[in-house]
Short mmCIF file of C-alpha atoms in Angstrom, two decimals:
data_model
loop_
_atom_site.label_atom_id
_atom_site.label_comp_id
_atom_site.label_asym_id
_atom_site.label_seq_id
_atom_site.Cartn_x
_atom_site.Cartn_y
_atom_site.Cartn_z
CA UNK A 1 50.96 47.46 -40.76
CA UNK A 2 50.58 49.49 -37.62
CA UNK A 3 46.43 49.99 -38.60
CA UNK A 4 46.22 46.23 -38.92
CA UNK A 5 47.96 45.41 -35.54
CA UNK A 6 46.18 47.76 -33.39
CA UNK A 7 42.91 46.73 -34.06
CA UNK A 8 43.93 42.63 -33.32
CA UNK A 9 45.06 43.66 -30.28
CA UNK A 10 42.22 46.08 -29.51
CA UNK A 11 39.91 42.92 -31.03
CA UNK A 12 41.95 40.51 -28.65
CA UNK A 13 41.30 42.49 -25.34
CA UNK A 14 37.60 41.82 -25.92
CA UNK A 15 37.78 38.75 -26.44
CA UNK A 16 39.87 37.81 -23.60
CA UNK A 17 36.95 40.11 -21.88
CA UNK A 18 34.36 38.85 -23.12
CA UNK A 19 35.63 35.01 -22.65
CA UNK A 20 37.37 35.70 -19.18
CA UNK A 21 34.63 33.09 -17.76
CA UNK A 22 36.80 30.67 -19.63
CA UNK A 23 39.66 30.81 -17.57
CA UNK A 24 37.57 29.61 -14.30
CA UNK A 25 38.06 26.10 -13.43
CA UNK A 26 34.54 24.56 -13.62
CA UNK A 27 33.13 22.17 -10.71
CA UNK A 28 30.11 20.03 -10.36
CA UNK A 29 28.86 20.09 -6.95
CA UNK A 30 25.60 17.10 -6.70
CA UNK A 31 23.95 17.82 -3.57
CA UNK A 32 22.05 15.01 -1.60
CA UNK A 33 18.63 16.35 -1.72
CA UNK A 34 16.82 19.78 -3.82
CA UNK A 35 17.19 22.82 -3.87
CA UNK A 36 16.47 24.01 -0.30
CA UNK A 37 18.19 25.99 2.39
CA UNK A 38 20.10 22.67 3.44
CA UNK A 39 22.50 23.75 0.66
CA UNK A 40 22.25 27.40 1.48
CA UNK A 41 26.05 28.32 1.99
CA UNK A 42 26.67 27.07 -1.44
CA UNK A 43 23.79 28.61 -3.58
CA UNK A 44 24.88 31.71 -1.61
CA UNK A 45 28.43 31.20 -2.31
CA UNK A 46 27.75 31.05 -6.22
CA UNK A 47 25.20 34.23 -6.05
CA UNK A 48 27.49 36.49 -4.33
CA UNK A 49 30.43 35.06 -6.43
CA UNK A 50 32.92 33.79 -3.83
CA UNK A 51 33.57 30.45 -5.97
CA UNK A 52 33.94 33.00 -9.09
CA UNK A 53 36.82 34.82 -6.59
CA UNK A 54 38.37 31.30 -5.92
CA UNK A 55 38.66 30.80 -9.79
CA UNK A 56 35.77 28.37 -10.08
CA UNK A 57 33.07 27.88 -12.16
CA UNK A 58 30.36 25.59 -9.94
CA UNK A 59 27.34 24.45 -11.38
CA UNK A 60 25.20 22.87 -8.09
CA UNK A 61 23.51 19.60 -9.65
CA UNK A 62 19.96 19.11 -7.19
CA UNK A 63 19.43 15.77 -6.16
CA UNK A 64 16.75 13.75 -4.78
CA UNK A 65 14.97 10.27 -4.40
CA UNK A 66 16.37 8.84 -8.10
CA UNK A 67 19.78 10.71 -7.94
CA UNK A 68 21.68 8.88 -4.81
CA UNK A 69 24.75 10.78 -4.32
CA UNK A 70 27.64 8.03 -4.60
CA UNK A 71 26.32 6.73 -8.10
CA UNK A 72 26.69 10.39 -9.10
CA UNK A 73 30.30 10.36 -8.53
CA UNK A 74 31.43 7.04 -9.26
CA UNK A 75 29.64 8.18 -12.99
CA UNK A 76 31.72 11.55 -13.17
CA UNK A 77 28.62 13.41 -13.31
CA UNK A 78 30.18 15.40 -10.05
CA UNK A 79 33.21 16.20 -9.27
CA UNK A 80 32.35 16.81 -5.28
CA UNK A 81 29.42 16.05 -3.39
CA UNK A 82 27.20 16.35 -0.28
CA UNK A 83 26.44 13.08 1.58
CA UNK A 84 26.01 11.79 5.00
CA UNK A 85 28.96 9.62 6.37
CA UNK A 86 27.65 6.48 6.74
CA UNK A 87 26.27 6.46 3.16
CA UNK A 88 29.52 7.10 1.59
CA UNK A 89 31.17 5.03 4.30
CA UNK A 90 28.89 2.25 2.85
CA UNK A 91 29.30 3.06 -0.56
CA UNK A 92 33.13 2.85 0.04
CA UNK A 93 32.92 -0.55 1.04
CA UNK A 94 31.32 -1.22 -2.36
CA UNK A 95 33.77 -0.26 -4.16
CA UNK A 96 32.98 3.61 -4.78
CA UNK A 97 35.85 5.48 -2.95
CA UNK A 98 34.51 8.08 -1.56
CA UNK A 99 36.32 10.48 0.70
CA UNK A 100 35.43 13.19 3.17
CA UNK A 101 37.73 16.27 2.42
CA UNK A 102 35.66 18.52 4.55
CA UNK A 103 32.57 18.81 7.28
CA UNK A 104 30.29 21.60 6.83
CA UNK A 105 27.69 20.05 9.28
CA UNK A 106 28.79 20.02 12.66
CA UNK A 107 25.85 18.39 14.25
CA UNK A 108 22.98 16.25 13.33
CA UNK A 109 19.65 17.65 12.01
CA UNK A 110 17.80 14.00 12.25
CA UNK A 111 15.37 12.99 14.75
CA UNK A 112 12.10 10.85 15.30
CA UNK A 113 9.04 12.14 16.63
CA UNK A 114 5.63 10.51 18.13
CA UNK A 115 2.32 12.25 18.83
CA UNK A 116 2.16 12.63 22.63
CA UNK A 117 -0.85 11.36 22.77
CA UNK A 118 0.32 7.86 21.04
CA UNK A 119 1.65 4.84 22.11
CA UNK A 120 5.35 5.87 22.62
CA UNK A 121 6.34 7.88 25.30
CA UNK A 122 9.74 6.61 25.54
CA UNK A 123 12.52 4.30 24.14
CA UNK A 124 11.22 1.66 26.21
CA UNK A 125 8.00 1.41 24.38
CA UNK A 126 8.91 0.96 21.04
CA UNK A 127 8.89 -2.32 20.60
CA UNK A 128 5.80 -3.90 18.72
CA UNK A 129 5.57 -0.75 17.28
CA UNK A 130 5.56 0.89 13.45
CA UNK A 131 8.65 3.59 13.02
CA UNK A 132 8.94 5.38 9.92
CA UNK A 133 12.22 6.04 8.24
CA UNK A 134 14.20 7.04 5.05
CA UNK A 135 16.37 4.76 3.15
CA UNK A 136 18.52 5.44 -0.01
CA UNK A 137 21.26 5.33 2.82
CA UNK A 138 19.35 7.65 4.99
CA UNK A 139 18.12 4.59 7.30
CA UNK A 140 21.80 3.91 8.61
CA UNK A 141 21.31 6.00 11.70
CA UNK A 142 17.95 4.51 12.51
CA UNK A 143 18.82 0.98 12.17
CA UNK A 144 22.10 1.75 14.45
CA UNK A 145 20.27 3.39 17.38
CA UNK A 146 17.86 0.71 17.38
CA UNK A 147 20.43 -1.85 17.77
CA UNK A 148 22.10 -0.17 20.53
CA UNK A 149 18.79 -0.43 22.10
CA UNK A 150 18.84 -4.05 21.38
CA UNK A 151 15.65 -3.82 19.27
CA UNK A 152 15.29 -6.26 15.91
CA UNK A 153 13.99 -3.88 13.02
CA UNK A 154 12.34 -7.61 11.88
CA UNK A 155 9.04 -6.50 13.41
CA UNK A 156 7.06 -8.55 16.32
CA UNK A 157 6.72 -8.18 19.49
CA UNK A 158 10.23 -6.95 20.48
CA UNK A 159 10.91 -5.07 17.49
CA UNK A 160 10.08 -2.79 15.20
CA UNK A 161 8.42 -2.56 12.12
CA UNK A 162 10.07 -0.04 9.74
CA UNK A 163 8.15 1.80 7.48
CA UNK A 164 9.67 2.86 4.70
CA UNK A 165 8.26 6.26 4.77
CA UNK A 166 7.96 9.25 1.90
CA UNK A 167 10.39 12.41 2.22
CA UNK A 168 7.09 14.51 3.94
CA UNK A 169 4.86 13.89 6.98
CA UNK A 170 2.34 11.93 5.58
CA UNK A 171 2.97 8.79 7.19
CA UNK A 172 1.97 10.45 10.54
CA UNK A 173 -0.75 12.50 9.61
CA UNK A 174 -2.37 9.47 7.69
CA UNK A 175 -1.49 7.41 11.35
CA UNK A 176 0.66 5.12 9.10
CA UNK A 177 3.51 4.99 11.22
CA UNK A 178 3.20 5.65 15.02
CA UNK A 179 6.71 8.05 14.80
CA UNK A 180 8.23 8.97 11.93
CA UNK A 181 11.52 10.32 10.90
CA UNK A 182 12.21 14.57 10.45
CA UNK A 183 15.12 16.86 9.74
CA UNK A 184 14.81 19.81 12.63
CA UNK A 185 15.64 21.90 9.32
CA UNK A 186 12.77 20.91 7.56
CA UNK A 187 9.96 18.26 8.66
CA UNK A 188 9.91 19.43 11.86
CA UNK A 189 8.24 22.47 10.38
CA UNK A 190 6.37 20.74 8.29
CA UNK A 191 5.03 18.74 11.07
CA UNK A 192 4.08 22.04 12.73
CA UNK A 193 2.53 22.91 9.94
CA UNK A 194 0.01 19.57 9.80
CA UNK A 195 -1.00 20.27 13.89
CA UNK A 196 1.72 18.26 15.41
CA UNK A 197 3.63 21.26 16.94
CA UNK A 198 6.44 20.55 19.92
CA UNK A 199 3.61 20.64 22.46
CA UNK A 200 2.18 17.62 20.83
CA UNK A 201 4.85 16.20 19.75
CA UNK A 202 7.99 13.84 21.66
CA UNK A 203 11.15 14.61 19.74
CA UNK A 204 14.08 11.52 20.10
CA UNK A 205 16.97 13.75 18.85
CA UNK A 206 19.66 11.43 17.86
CA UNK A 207 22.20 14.36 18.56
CA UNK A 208 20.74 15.03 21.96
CA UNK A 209 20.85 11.06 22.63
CA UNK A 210 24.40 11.05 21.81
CA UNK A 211 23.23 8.66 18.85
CA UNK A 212 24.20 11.17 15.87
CA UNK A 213 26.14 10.43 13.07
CA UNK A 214 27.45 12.66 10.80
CA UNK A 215 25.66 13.79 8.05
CA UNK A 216 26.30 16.55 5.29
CA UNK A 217 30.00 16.09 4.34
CA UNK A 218 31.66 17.16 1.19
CA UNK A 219 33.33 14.11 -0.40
CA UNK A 220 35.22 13.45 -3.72
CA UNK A 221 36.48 10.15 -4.93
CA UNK A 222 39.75 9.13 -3.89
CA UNK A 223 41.81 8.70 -7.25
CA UNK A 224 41.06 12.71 -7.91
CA UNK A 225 42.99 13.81 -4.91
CA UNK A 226 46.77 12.18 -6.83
CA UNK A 227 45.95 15.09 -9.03
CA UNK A 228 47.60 18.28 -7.74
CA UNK A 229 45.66 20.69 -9.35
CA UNK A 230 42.17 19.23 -8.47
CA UNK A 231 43.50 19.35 -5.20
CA UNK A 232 43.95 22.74 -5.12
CA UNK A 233 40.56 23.39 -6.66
CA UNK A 234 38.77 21.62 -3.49
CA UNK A 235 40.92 23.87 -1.30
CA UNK A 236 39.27 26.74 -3.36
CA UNK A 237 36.00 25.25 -3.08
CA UNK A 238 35.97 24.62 0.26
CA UNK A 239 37.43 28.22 1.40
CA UNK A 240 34.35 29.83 -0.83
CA UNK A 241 31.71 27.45 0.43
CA UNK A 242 32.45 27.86 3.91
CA UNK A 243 32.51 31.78 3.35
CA UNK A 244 29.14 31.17 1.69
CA UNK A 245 27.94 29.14 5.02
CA UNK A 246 29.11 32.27 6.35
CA UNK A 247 27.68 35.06 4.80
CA UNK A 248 23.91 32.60 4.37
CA UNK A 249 23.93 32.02 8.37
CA UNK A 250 24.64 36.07 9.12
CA UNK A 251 22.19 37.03 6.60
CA UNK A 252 19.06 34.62 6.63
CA UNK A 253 16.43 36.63 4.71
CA UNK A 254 19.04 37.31 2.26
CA UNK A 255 20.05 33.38 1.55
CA UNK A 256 16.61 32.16 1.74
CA UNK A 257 15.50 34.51 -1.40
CA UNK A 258 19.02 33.34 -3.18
CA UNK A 259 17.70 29.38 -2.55
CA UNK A 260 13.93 30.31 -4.10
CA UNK A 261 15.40 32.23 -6.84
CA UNK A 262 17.87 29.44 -7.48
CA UNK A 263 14.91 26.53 -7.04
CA UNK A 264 13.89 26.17 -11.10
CA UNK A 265 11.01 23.81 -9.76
CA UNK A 266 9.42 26.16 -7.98
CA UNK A 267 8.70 24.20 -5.22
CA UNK A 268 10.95 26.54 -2.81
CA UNK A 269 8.86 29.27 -0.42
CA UNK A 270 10.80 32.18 1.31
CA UNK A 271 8.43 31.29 4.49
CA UNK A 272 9.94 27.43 4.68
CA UNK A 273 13.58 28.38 2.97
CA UNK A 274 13.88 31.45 6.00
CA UNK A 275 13.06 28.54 8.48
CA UNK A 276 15.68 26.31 7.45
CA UNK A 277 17.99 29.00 7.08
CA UNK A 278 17.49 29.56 10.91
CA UNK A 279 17.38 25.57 11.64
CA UNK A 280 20.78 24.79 9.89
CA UNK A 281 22.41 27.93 11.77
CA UNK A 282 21.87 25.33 14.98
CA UNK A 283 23.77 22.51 13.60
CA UNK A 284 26.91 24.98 12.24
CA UNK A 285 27.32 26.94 14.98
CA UNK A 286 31.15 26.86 15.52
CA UNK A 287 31.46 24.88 12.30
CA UNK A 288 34.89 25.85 10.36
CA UNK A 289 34.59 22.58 7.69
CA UNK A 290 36.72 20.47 9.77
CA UNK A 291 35.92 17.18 10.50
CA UNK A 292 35.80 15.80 14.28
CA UNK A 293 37.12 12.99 14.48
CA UNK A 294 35.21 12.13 17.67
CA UNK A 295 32.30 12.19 16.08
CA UNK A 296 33.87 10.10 12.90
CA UNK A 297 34.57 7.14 14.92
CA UNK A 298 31.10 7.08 16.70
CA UNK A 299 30.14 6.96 13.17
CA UNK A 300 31.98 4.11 12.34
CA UNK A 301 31.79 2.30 15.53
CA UNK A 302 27.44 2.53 15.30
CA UNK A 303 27.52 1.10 11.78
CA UNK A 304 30.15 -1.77 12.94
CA UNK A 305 28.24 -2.65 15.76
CA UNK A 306 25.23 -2.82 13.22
CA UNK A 307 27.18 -4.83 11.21
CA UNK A 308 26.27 -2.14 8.26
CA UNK A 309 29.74 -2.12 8.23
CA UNK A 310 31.78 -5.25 7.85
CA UNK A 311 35.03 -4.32 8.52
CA UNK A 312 36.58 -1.45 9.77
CA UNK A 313 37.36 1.49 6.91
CA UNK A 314 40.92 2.39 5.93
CA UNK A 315 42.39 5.65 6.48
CA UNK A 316 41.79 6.52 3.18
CA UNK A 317 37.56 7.13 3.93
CA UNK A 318 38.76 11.06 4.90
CA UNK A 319 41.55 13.05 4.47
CA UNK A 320 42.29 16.61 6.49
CA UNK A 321 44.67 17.95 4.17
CA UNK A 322 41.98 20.11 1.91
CA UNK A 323 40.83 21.83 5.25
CA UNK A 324 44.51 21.96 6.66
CA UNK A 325 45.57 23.93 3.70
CA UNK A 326 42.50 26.96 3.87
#
């Protein structure tokens, strides 16, 4: 009896070895864009195994131009997500209740720049002109700063034409658009790259304007917060992201290699990763994942005034208790 029990038990410890993965709570995390140093903290998070610490098993789902972020969740295919806040605001008001449990991002990467040697050389002179921007949701903070300026996006003489521009700088070096839109984290340099570096270039930096809203925010849908224990998950997740922001932002070579070697296009270079790395270290300095609130109704107010926005969200649209428990 005794040679028959021993080796079950012996055969049972290595299992439960071999299996322990098992026991990890797994997460979906869809991110808004590819795989890119805009997501550093949490590539770097899974590589150096702070989510496997936490108990969690997170598989990071890259997005892009066909995978909008609040489809992804209202589907289930995600379980948390990174979006900008007037998006999910939006998509809230559509019937997908998204929530922001936590704010990474404490500033705004988003801009529009003009060739100095164009047409525009200040706010004043846009109008009659052709202004590239992003949509999929990412044309919310354009369309609000030009109403504050009391410009029609309708075109003619006193407006602007919007161009709905590709994710790259073609539309200005093709002289498409006479500015176009740029993250600092990423067109910018790609910009640069194409012969339009800052001394040819004038930069309208919507955080420098006072016109930012907020943009990469980590939000889940509303009905999976009554659950207790995917509540405590999100505190786990949070906690290991924001020690993967961390650890990426004090170690920039090191979380720009972890982003290529986690990029299965290929499309990833340490060169432009290393320079995002560096670019995103501006916008969370200081950052601890809570949200300001200042800075949420500015967001709110710009897409009410917009009328993007028809009616002021409930308090339900973010929640503080993930990031008051870490």
């Amino acid at each position: 009896m005794k040679k028959l029990v021993i080796p079950m038990l012996a055969g049972a410890f290595a299992l439960a070895s071999a299996t322990g993965a098992l026991a990890l709570d797994p997460i979906k995390l869809q991110i808004k864009w590819v795989t890119q140093s805009q997501f550093a903290g949490y590539y770097v998070a899974k590589a150096k195994g702070f989510y496997e610490q936490e108990g969690l098993d997170v598989t990071i789902l890259p997005g892009g131009p066909t995978t909008p972020v609040p489809p992804a969740l209202a589907a289930g295919a995600a379980d948390v997500a990174v979006e900008w806040a007037a998006s999910a605001l939006v998509a809230r008001e559509k019937g997908i209740p998204m929530v922001n449990i936590a704010q990474p991002f404490r500033n705004a990467g988003l801009e529009v720049i003009c060739p100095k040697d164009g047409p525009i050389q200040s706010e004043k002179d846009f109008p009659g002109h052709i202004i590239g921007s992003w949509f999929f949701g990412n044309e919310y903070p354009f369309f609000a700063w030009m109403n504050k300026l009391g410009y029609s996006t309708e075109g003619g003489p006193d407006g602007v034409t919007v161009l709905q521009q590709a994710f790259d700088v073609s539309a200005l070096v093709q002289k498409q658009a006479d500015c176009i839109s740029v993250m600092t984290y990423n067109e910018l340099g790609q910009a640069a790259d194409a012969g339009f570096t800052a001394d040819k270039i004038i930069e309208f930096n919507y955080s420098k304007m006072g016109n930012d809203l907020l943009e990469d925010g980590l939000y889940v849908l509303e009905d999976r917060l009554a659950d207790p224990k995917f509540k405590a998950d999100m505190v786990k997740f949070v906690r290991a992201s924001m020690k993967g922001w961390d650890y990426a932002l004090a170690n920039p070579d090191e979380s720009a290699q972890i982003v290529v070697d986690a990029d299965d296009a290929g499309a990833a270079t340490f060169a432009h990763e290393r320079y995002m790395v560096g670019e995103v270290a501006k916008l969370m300095a200081g950052a601890n994942g809570v949200l300001d609130k200042t800075v949420w109704d500015r967001t709110v107010k710009a897409l009410l005034d917009q009328k993007i926005l028809t009616k002021e969200p409930d308090a339900g649209a973010y929640t503080t208790e993930i990031t008051d428990a870490l």
